[in-house]
mmCIF file of C-alpha atoms in Angstrom:
data_model
loop_
_atom_site.group_PDB
_atom_site.id
_atom_site.type_symbol
_atom_site.label_atom_id
_atom_site.label_comp_id
_atom_site.label_asym_id
_atom_site.label_seq_id
_atom_site.Cartn_x
_atom_site.Cartn_y
_atom_site.Cartn_z
ATOM 1 C CA MET A 1 -48.125 -5.120 34.940
ATOM 2 C CA LYS A 2 -44.411 -5.414 34.362
ATOM 3 C CA THR A 3 -44.113 -7.700 37.412
ATOM 4 C CA ILE A 4 -46.918 -9.987 36.143
ATOM 5 C CA LYS A 5 -45.308 -10.252 32.703
ATOM 6 C CA ASN A 6 -42.087 -11.413 34.321
ATOM 7 C CA ILE A 7 -43.872 -13.985 36.486
ATOM 8 C CA ILE A 8 -45.947 -15.631 33.708
ATOM 9 C CA PRO A 9 -42.978 -16.990 31.640
ATOM 10 C CA ALA A 10 -41.415 -18.410 34.803
ATOM 11 C CA VAL A 11 -44.648 -20.152 35.784
ATOM 12 C CA LEU A 12 -45.043 -21.592 32.281
ATOM 13 C CA ALA A 13 -41.484 -22.884 32.332
ATOM 14 C CA VAL A 14 -42.068 -24.688 35.627
ATOM 15 C CA PHE A 15 -45.339 -26.130 34.266
ATOM 16 C CA VAL A 16 -43.639 -27.513 31.129
ATOM 17 C CA ILE A 17 -40.823 -29.082 33.139
ATOM 18 C CA THR A 18 -43.327 -30.670 35.540
ATOM 19 C CA VAL A 19 -45.453 -32.164 32.735
ATOM 20 C CA SER A 20 -42.399 -33.562 30.956
ATOM 21 C CA SER A 21 -41.187 -35.158 34.178
ATOM 22 C CA CYS A 22 -44.587 -36.748 34.814
ATOM 23 C CA GLN A 23 -44.696 -38.213 31.313
ATOM 24 C CA LYS A 24 -41.316 -39.870 31.784
ATOM 25 C CA ASP A 25 -42.179 -41.231 35.228
ATOM 26 C CA GLY A 26 -45.496 -42.536 33.918
ATOM 27 C CA ASN A 27 -43.812 -44.629 31.215
ATOM 28 C CA PRO A 28 -41.370 -46.890 33.089
ATOM 29 C CA ASN A 29 -41.575 -49.633 30.436
ATOM 30 C CA ASN A 30 -40.549 -47.248 27.634
ATOM 31 C CA LEU A 31 -43.702 -47.797 25.625
ATOM 32 C CA PRO A 32 -43.705 -45.579 22.538
ATOM 33 C CA ASP A 33 -46.803 -43.788 23.867
ATOM 34 C CA VAL A 34 -48.285 -43.760 27.361
ATOM 35 C CA SER A 35 -51.895 -43.642 26.171
ATOM 36 C CA PRO A 36 -53.779 -46.605 27.750
ATOM 37 C CA SER A 37 -56.216 -46.806 24.856
ATOM 38 C CA THR A 38 -56.569 -45.857 21.225
ATOM 39 C CA TYR A 39 -55.103 -42.407 20.551
ATOM 40 C CA GLU A 40 -54.591 -40.968 17.071
ATOM 41 C CA GLY A 41 -54.867 -44.453 15.576
ATOM 42 C CA LYS A 42 -52.512 -46.033 18.126
ATOM 43 C CA VAL A 43 -53.052 -48.589 20.864
ATOM 44 C CA ASP A 44 -50.678 -48.295 23.827
ATOM 45 C CA GLY A 45 -48.398 -46.334 21.522
ATOM 46 C CA TYR A 46 -48.360 -48.923 18.727
ATOM 47 C CA THR A 47 -50.081 -48.883 15.357
ATOM 48 C CA SER A 48 -49.627 -52.648 14.878
ATOM 49 C CA SER A 49 -48.592 -55.802 16.747
ATOM 50 C CA GLU A 50 -45.674 -56.027 14.309
ATOM 51 C CA GLU A 51 -44.052 -53.116 16.164
ATOM 52 C CA VAL A 52 -43.783 -55.039 19.457
ATOM 53 C CA TYR A 53 -40.164 -56.193 19.928
ATOM 54 C CA PRO A 54 -39.633 -56.983 16.215
ATOM 55 C CA THR A 55 -35.923 -57.840 16.577
ATOM 56 C CA ASN A 56 -36.773 -60.557 19.122
ATOM 57 C CA LEU A 57 -39.602 -62.084 17.106
ATOM 58 C CA VAL A 58 -38.126 -65.402 15.937
ATOM 59 C CA ALA A 59 -41.244 -67.229 14.697
ATOM 60 C CA TYR A 60 -44.611 -65.995 13.485
ATOM 61 C CA TRP A 61 -47.740 -67.646 12.113
ATOM 62 C CA SER A 62 -50.208 -65.039 10.806
ATOM 63 C CA PHE A 63 -52.507 -67.587 9.082
ATOM 64 C CA ASP A 64 -53.431 -64.790 6.718
ATOM 65 C CA GLY A 65 -53.473 -66.596 3.380
ATOM 66 C CA THR A 66 -50.765 -69.078 4.419
ATOM 67 C CA LYS A 67 -50.067 -71.846 6.923
ATOM 68 C CA ASN A 68 -46.331 -71.235 6.590
ATOM 69 C CA GLU A 69 -44.247 -69.950 9.474
ATOM 70 C CA ILE A 70 -43.485 -66.449 8.183
ATOM 71 C CA LYS A 71 -39.897 -65.861 9.378
ATOM 72 C CA SER A 72 -38.512 -69.017 7.761
ATOM 73 C CA ASN A 73 -41.295 -69.551 5.184
ATOM 74 C CA THR A 74 -41.590 -73.142 6.429
ATOM 75 C CA ALA A 75 -44.691 -75.000 5.236
ATOM 76 C CA PRO A 76 -46.376 -77.704 7.321
ATOM 77 C CA THR A 77 -45.214 -81.233 6.573
ATOM 78 C CA SER A 78 -48.742 -82.541 7.064
ATOM 79 C CA SER A 79 -52.096 -81.336 8.332
ATOM 80 C CA ALA A 80 -55.637 -82.569 8.875
ATOM 81 C CA ASN A 81 -59.107 -81.045 9.092
ATOM 82 C CA ASP A 82 -57.716 -77.544 8.777
ATOM 83 C CA ALA A 83 -58.698 -74.460 6.814
ATOM 84 C CA LEU A 84 -57.933 -70.753 6.640
ATOM 85 C CA VAL A 85 -61.109 -68.826 7.371
ATOM 86 C CA ALA A 86 -62.255 -65.230 7.668
ATOM 87 C CA GLY A 87 -62.921 -63.612 11.012
ATOM 88 C CA GLY A 88 -59.512 -63.908 12.625
ATOM 89 C CA VAL A 89 -58.051 -61.485 15.103
ATOM 90 C CA LYS A 90 -56.241 -59.979 12.115
ATOM 91 C CA GLY A 91 -57.420 -61.102 8.692
ATOM 92 C CA GLN A 92 -57.809 -64.868 8.439
ATOM 93 C CA ALA A 93 -57.350 -67.517 11.123
ATOM 94 C CA LEU A 94 -56.587 -71.234 11.218
ATOM 95 C CA SER A 95 -59.729 -73.297 11.795
ATOM 96 C CA LEU A 96 -59.319 -76.847 13.129
ATOM 97 C CA ASN A 97 -62.078 -79.440 13.341
ATOM 98 C CA GLY A 98 -60.303 -82.233 15.167
ATOM 99 C CA GLY A 99 -57.248 -81.112 13.254
ATOM 100 C CA TYR A 100 -53.611 -80.035 13.485
ATOM 101 C CA LEU A 101 -50.604 -78.661 11.631
ATOM 102 C CA TYR A 102 -47.350 -80.650 11.848
ATOM 103 C CA TYR A 103 -43.916 -79.211 10.995
ATOM 104 C CA ALA A 104 -41.225 -81.902 10.867
ATOM 105 C CA THR A 105 -38.530 -79.285 10.261
ATOM 106 C CA GLN A 106 -36.137 -78.286 13.038
ATOM 107 C CA PHE A 107 -36.601 -74.522 13.330
ATOM 108 C CA ASN A 108 -33.233 -72.849 13.923
ATOM 109 C CA ALA A 109 -34.969 -70.336 16.190
ATOM 110 C CA PHE A 110 -35.959 -73.137 18.590
ATOM 111 C CA LYS A 111 -32.587 -74.847 18.929
ATOM 112 C CA THR A 112 -30.951 -75.139 22.336
ATOM 113 C CA GLU A 113 -28.597 -72.185 22.060
ATOM 114 C CA ALA A 114 -31.137 -69.940 20.322
ATOM 115 C CA LEU A 115 -34.077 -70.271 22.697
ATOM 116 C CA LYS A 116 -33.370 -69.873 26.393
ATOM 117 C CA SER A 117 -35.788 -67.180 27.590
ATOM 118 C CA PHE A 118 -38.988 -66.892 25.563
ATOM 119 C CA THR A 119 -42.455 -65.464 25.098
ATOM 120 C CA VAL A 120 -45.142 -67.442 23.241
ATOM 121 C CA SER A 121 -48.261 -65.480 22.307
ATOM 122 C CA GLU A 122 -51.357 -66.679 20.478
ATOM 123 C CA TRP A 123 -55.077 -66.097 20.113
ATOM 124 C CA VAL A 124 -57.469 -69.051 20.332
ATOM 125 C CA GLN A 125 -61.112 -70.002 20.119
ATOM 126 C CA ILE A 126 -61.595 -73.358 21.814
ATOM 127 C CA ALA A 127 -64.496 -75.793 21.784
ATOM 128 C CA ASN A 128 -64.479 -78.866 24.025
ATOM 129 C CA ASN A 129 -62.941 -81.530 21.798
ATOM 130 C CA GLY A 130 -64.471 -84.684 23.275
ATOM 131 C CA SER A 131 -63.416 -84.454 26.928
ATOM 132 C CA LYS A 132 -59.734 -84.539 25.974
ATOM 133 C CA ARG A 133 -56.906 -82.139 26.707
ATOM 134 C CA THR A 134 -56.222 -79.464 24.080
ATOM 135 C CA MET A 135 -52.632 -78.857 22.946
ATOM 136 C CA ILE A 136 -52.581 -75.474 21.249
ATOM 137 C CA PHE A 137 -48.825 -75.342 20.590
ATOM 138 C CA GLN A 138 -46.013 -77.842 21.118
ATOM 139 C CA LEU A 139 -42.264 -77.788 20.578
ATOM 140 C CA ALA A 140 -42.230 -81.532 19.989
ATOM 141 C CA ARG A 141 -39.448 -84.082 20.416
ATOM 142 C CA PRO A 142 -39.521 -86.813 17.749
ATOM 143 C CA GLY A 143 -40.709 -90.109 19.182
ATOM 144 C CA ILE A 144 -41.306 -88.695 22.683
ATOM 145 C CA PHE A 145 -44.725 -87.961 24.158
ATOM 146 C CA ASN A 146 -43.843 -84.717 25.967
ATOM 147 C CA GLY A 147 -42.196 -81.980 23.969
ATOM 148 C CA SER A 148 -39.719 -79.342 25.069
ATOM 149 C CA LEU A 149 -42.714 -77.023 25.520
ATOM 150 C CA ASN A 150 -46.347 -78.108 25.819
ATOM 151 C CA PHE A 151 -48.914 -75.300 25.783
ATOM 152 C CA SER A 152 -52.052 -77.157 26.853
ATOM 153 C CA ILE A 153 -55.510 -76.506 28.304
ATOM 154 C CA ASN A 154 -57.359 -78.949 30.541
ATOM 155 C CA THR A 155 -60.498 -79.338 28.457
ATOM 156 C CA GLN A 156 -60.603 -83.007 29.497
ATOM 157 C CA SER A 157 -62.386 -82.008 32.707
ATOM 158 C CA PHE A 158 -64.562 -79.066 31.718
ATOM 159 C CA PRO A 159 -66.060 -77.575 28.549
ATOM 160 C CA ALA A 160 -64.162 -74.622 27.149
ATOM 161 C CA SER A 161 -67.037 -72.333 28.156
ATOM 162 C CA ASN A 162 -66.540 -73.132 31.866
ATOM 163 C CA THR A 163 -64.490 -70.136 33.004
ATOM 164 C CA THR A 164 -64.887 -71.091 36.658
ATOM 165 C CA ASP A 165 -62.888 -74.312 36.561
ATOM 166 C CA LEU A 166 -61.081 -74.621 33.222
ATOM 167 C CA LYS A 167 -57.309 -74.522 33.692
ATOM 168 C CA ILE A 168 -54.340 -73.555 31.547
ATOM 169 C CA GLN A 169 -51.431 -75.904 32.291
ATOM 170 C CA PRO A 170 -48.278 -75.507 30.186
ATOM 171 C CA THR A 171 -45.221 -77.690 30.859
ATOM 172 C CA PHE A 172 -41.600 -77.684 29.762
ATOM 173 C CA THR A 173 -38.706 -80.138 29.900
ATOM 174 C CA THR A 174 -35.604 -79.307 31.895
ATOM 175 C CA VAL A 175 -31.843 -79.506 31.656
ATOM 176 C CA GLY A 176 -31.999 -82.409 34.106
ATOM 177 C CA GLY A 177 -34.520 -84.296 31.962
ATOM 178 C CA GLY A 178 -37.488 -83.611 34.232
ATOM 179 C CA THR A 179 -40.690 -81.628 33.712
ATOM 180 C CA GLN A 180 -41.857 -78.337 35.178
ATOM 181 C CA ASP A 181 -45.307 -76.803 34.882
ATOM 182 C CA ASN A 182 -47.467 -73.878 35.873
ATOM 183 C CA ILE A 183 -51.233 -73.747 36.249
ATOM 184 C CA ASN A 184 -53.895 -71.206 37.049
ATOM 185 C CA THR A 185 -55.487 -72.792 40.080
ATOM 186 C CA LYS A 186 -56.899 -71.927 43.470
ATOM 187 C CA ARG A 187 -54.370 -71.095 46.192
ATOM 188 C CA ASP A 188 -55.477 -71.478 49.803
ATOM 189 C CA ASN A 189 -53.099 -68.983 51.378
ATOM 190 C CA PRO A 190 -53.474 -65.349 50.256
ATOM 191 C CA GLY A 191 -50.658 -64.482 52.674
ATOM 192 C CA ASP A 192 -48.180 -66.544 50.645
ATOM 193 C CA PRO A 193 -45.681 -64.172 48.905
ATOM 194 C CA ASN A 194 -46.226 -66.142 45.677
ATOM 195 C CA TYR A 195 -50.022 -66.034 45.960
ATOM 196 C CA VAL A 196 -51.904 -65.251 42.746
ATOM 197 C CA PRO A 197 -55.723 -64.962 42.776
ATOM 198 C CA TYR A 198 -57.397 -67.688 40.716
ATOM 199 C CA LEU A 199 -58.186 -66.184 37.318
ATOM 200 C CA VAL A 200 -59.480 -67.706 34.096
ATOM 201 C CA PRO A 201 -59.928 -65.765 30.849
ATOM 202 C CA ALA A 202 -63.132 -65.993 28.828
ATOM 203 C CA PHE A 203 -63.023 -69.141 26.663
ATOM 204 C CA GLY A 204 -65.434 -70.441 24.072
ATOM 205 C CA ALA A 205 -65.992 -71.501 20.488
ATOM 206 C CA ASN A 206 -66.897 -67.928 19.519
ATOM 207 C CA VAL A 207 -64.639 -66.028 21.913
ATOM 208 C CA TRP A 208 -61.125 -64.935 20.962
ATOM 209 C CA THR A 209 -58.855 -65.477 23.981
ATOM 210 C CA HIS A 210 -55.289 -64.187 24.196
ATOM 211 C CA LEU A 211 -52.955 -66.712 25.841
ATOM 212 C CA LEU A 212 -49.289 -66.044 26.494
ATOM 213 C CA LEU A 213 -46.349 -67.721 28.229
ATOM 214 C CA THR A 214 -43.081 -66.175 29.372
ATOM 215 C CA TYR A 215 -39.993 -67.944 30.670
ATOM 216 C CA ASP A 216 -36.921 -66.216 32.126
ATOM 217 C CA SER A 217 -33.778 -68.356 32.013
ATOM 218 C CA THR A 218 -31.994 -66.144 34.553
ATOM 219 C CA THR A 219 -34.603 -66.691 37.275
ATOM 220 C CA GLY A 220 -36.550 -69.812 36.267
ATOM 221 C CA VAL A 221 -39.815 -67.840 36.403
ATOM 222 C CA PHE A 222 -42.481 -69.337 34.116
ATOM 223 C CA ASN A 223 -45.590 -67.183 33.783
ATOM 224 C CA ILE A 224 -49.056 -67.677 32.292
ATOM 225 C CA TRP A 225 -51.006 -64.699 30.934
ATOM 226 C CA GLY A 226 -54.630 -64.670 29.786
ATOM 227 C CA ASP A 227 -56.312 -61.651 28.203
ATOM 228 C CA GLY A 228 -53.636 -59.304 29.511
ATOM 229 C CA MET A 229 -53.696 -60.675 33.094
ATOM 230 C CA LYS A 230 -50.969 -62.682 34.846
ATOM 231 C CA MET A 231 -52.601 -65.801 36.231
ATOM 232 C CA GLY A 232 -50.070 -68.564 36.917
ATOM 233 C CA ALA A 233 -50.140 -69.925 40.466
ATOM 234 C CA PHE A 234 -46.659 -71.490 40.498
ATOM 235 C CA SER A 235 -44.453 -69.209 38.435
ATOM 236 C CA ASN A 236 -41.048 -69.751 40.067
ATOM 237 C CA ARG A 237 -39.833 -73.078 38.716
ATOM 238 C CA GLY A 238 -36.213 -72.946 39.892
ATOM 239 C CA VAL A 239 -32.788 -72.871 38.279
ATOM 240 C CA GLY A 240 -29.920 -75.341 37.800
ATOM 241 C CA ASN A 241 -31.231 -78.707 36.593
ATOM 242 C CA SER A 242 -34.768 -77.264 36.577
ATOM 243 C CA LEU A 243 -34.014 -74.724 33.852
ATOM 244 C CA PHE A 244 -35.819 -75.027 30.501
ATOM 245 C CA LYS A 245 -34.035 -76.936 27.758
ATOM 246 C CA SER A 246 -35.078 -76.911 24.112
ATOM 247 C CA TYR A 247 -34.103 -80.421 23.075
ATOM 248 C CA GLU A 248 -32.831 -81.264 19.596
ATOM 249 C CA PRO A 249 -33.993 -82.430 17.194
ATOM 250 C CA GLY A 250 -37.272 -80.627 17.546
ATOM 251 C CA GLU A 251 -40.484 -80.189 15.590
ATOM 252 C CA VAL A 252 -43.632 -78.080 15.914
ATOM 253 C CA ILE A 253 -47.239 -79.207 16.259
ATOM 254 C CA ILE A 254 -50.144 -76.770 16.360
ATOM 255 C CA GLY A 255 -53.389 -78.249 17.694
ATOM 256 C CA GLY A 256 -52.116 -81.611 18.898
ATOM 257 C CA ASN A 257 -49.219 -83.892 19.801
ATOM 258 C CA TYR A 258 -47.729 -87.018 18.234
ATOM 259 C CA ASN A 259 -50.549 -89.266 19.425
ATOM 260 C CA THR A 260 -53.046 -87.175 17.453
ATOM 261 C CA ILE A 261 -51.106 -87.566 14.190
ATOM 262 C CA PRO A 262 -51.770 -90.773 12.217
ATOM 263 C CA GLY A 263 -48.627 -92.861 11.977
ATOM 264 C CA LYS A 264 -46.792 -90.812 14.635
ATOM 265 C CA THR A 265 -48.232 -92.383 17.794
ATOM 266 C CA VAL A 266 -45.536 -92.810 20.454
ATOM 267 C CA SER A 267 -47.508 -94.292 23.379
ATOM 268 C CA ALA A 268 -50.891 -95.618 24.445
ATOM 269 C CA ASN A 269 -51.711 -92.288 26.119
ATOM 270 C CA THR A 270 -55.079 -90.925 24.935
ATOM 271 C CA ASP A 271 -55.208 -87.759 27.054
ATOM 272 C CA PHE A 272 -55.134 -85.439 24.033
ATOM 273 C CA ALA A 273 -57.320 -85.103 20.971
ATOM 274 C CA ALA A 274 -56.633 -83.016 17.896
ATOM 275 C CA MET A 275 -57.950 -79.513 18.449
ATOM 276 C CA THR A 276 -61.376 -78.184 17.571
ATOM 277 C CA GLY A 277 -61.465 -74.411 17.406
ATOM 278 C CA LYS A 278 -59.434 -71.617 15.850
ATOM 279 C CA VAL A 279 -55.918 -70.254 16.242
ATOM 280 C CA ASP A 280 -54.471 -66.950 15.116
ATOM 281 C CA GLU A 281 -51.390 -64.757 15.422
ATOM 282 C CA ILE A 282 -48.877 -67.165 16.985
ATOM 283 C CA ARG A 283 -45.729 -65.254 17.929
ATOM 284 C CA VAL A 284 -42.568 -66.603 19.553
ATOM 285 C CA TYR A 285 -39.974 -64.193 20.950
ATOM 286 C CA ASN A 286 -36.508 -65.102 22.242
ATOM 287 C CA THR A 287 -36.931 -62.841 25.251
ATOM 288 C CA VAL A 288 -39.365 -62.146 28.072
ATOM 289 C CA LEU A 289 -41.635 -59.296 27.024
ATOM 290 C CA PRO A 290 -42.156 -56.686 29.774
ATOM 291 C CA ASP A 291 -45.614 -56.678 31.335
ATOM 292 C CA ALA A 292 -46.761 -53.467 29.643
ATOM 293 C CA HIS A 293 -45.870 -54.820 26.195
ATOM 294 C CA ILE A 294 -47.745 -58.066 26.889
ATOM 295 C CA LYS A 295 -50.810 -56.012 27.712
ATOM 296 C CA ALA A 296 -50.208 -53.975 24.552
ATOM 297 C CA LEU A 297 -50.280 -57.186 22.442
ATOM 298 C CA TYR A 298 -53.627 -58.040 23.987
ATOM 299 C CA ASN A 299 -55.065 -54.555 23.423
ATOM 300 C CA LEU A 300 -53.730 -54.468 19.857
ATOM 301 C CA GLY A 301 -55.381 -57.806 19.090
ATOM 302 C CA LYS A 302 -58.687 -56.610 20.482
ATOM 303 C CA ALA A 303 -58.414 -53.606 18.172
ATOM 304 C CA GLY A 304 -57.622 -55.847 15.161
ATOM 305 C CA LYS A 305 -54.114 -54.451 14.882
#
């Protein structure tokens, strides 16, 4: 019996060390909790989306009782066919019926030296808005058709409910004055090292879809995420003159571009129409969120947190 008593503490000590080691190895992204689902009120270790990289959150639209950008308390300069309605991902959401929000103010957080790498996260419900493209978020350039960042969806070709063919196609302007894009589209060569299977998240007028972009200024990688899945087919967009540039002065448009705003038309282009659908929880970070934290934002939104 004496021998057994001596062995048991040693076995327990080894067991504790082994479990602790496994927990550390199983959390390479340093999430606050490794639980993959809700555990003691938490989702992926968080109790709220507000806990995800708060020091890097530089702009936030909650649409919960206000259309103002929360960090700067900036109100829209003008808007059309818009309302705050119940039933958002968290609290209220912005409802647009061929509408938009326009912010003529230059946000300090989006100036050239402040925004190099970024993550843009938002939740949307999209209805086909008349066989036109849908611009859900734009860092606009006064008097110029294409903004520094254009977060658009190709609803000009397919209804928003068509999850077989509908494409997400964001673009950005570069240091050299050109344009780079990414798109979730079919790739013919699965053996290609950059191959990504063609994926489309669930879209629709009554479906909340989480869309997210990341851009890394050190590598030129520009990624599309939908409902917690990486789905861009052409993520590596190069460096040098192909790097993203946030041009100044800049403005923000939610739900459209200049050609959808009366009195602001800059060209004869009619590709876009003001958005019909809903938007909620727009977050802009001045860094690339790690994959696990992107998935946590999606899971938190699904849980209403």
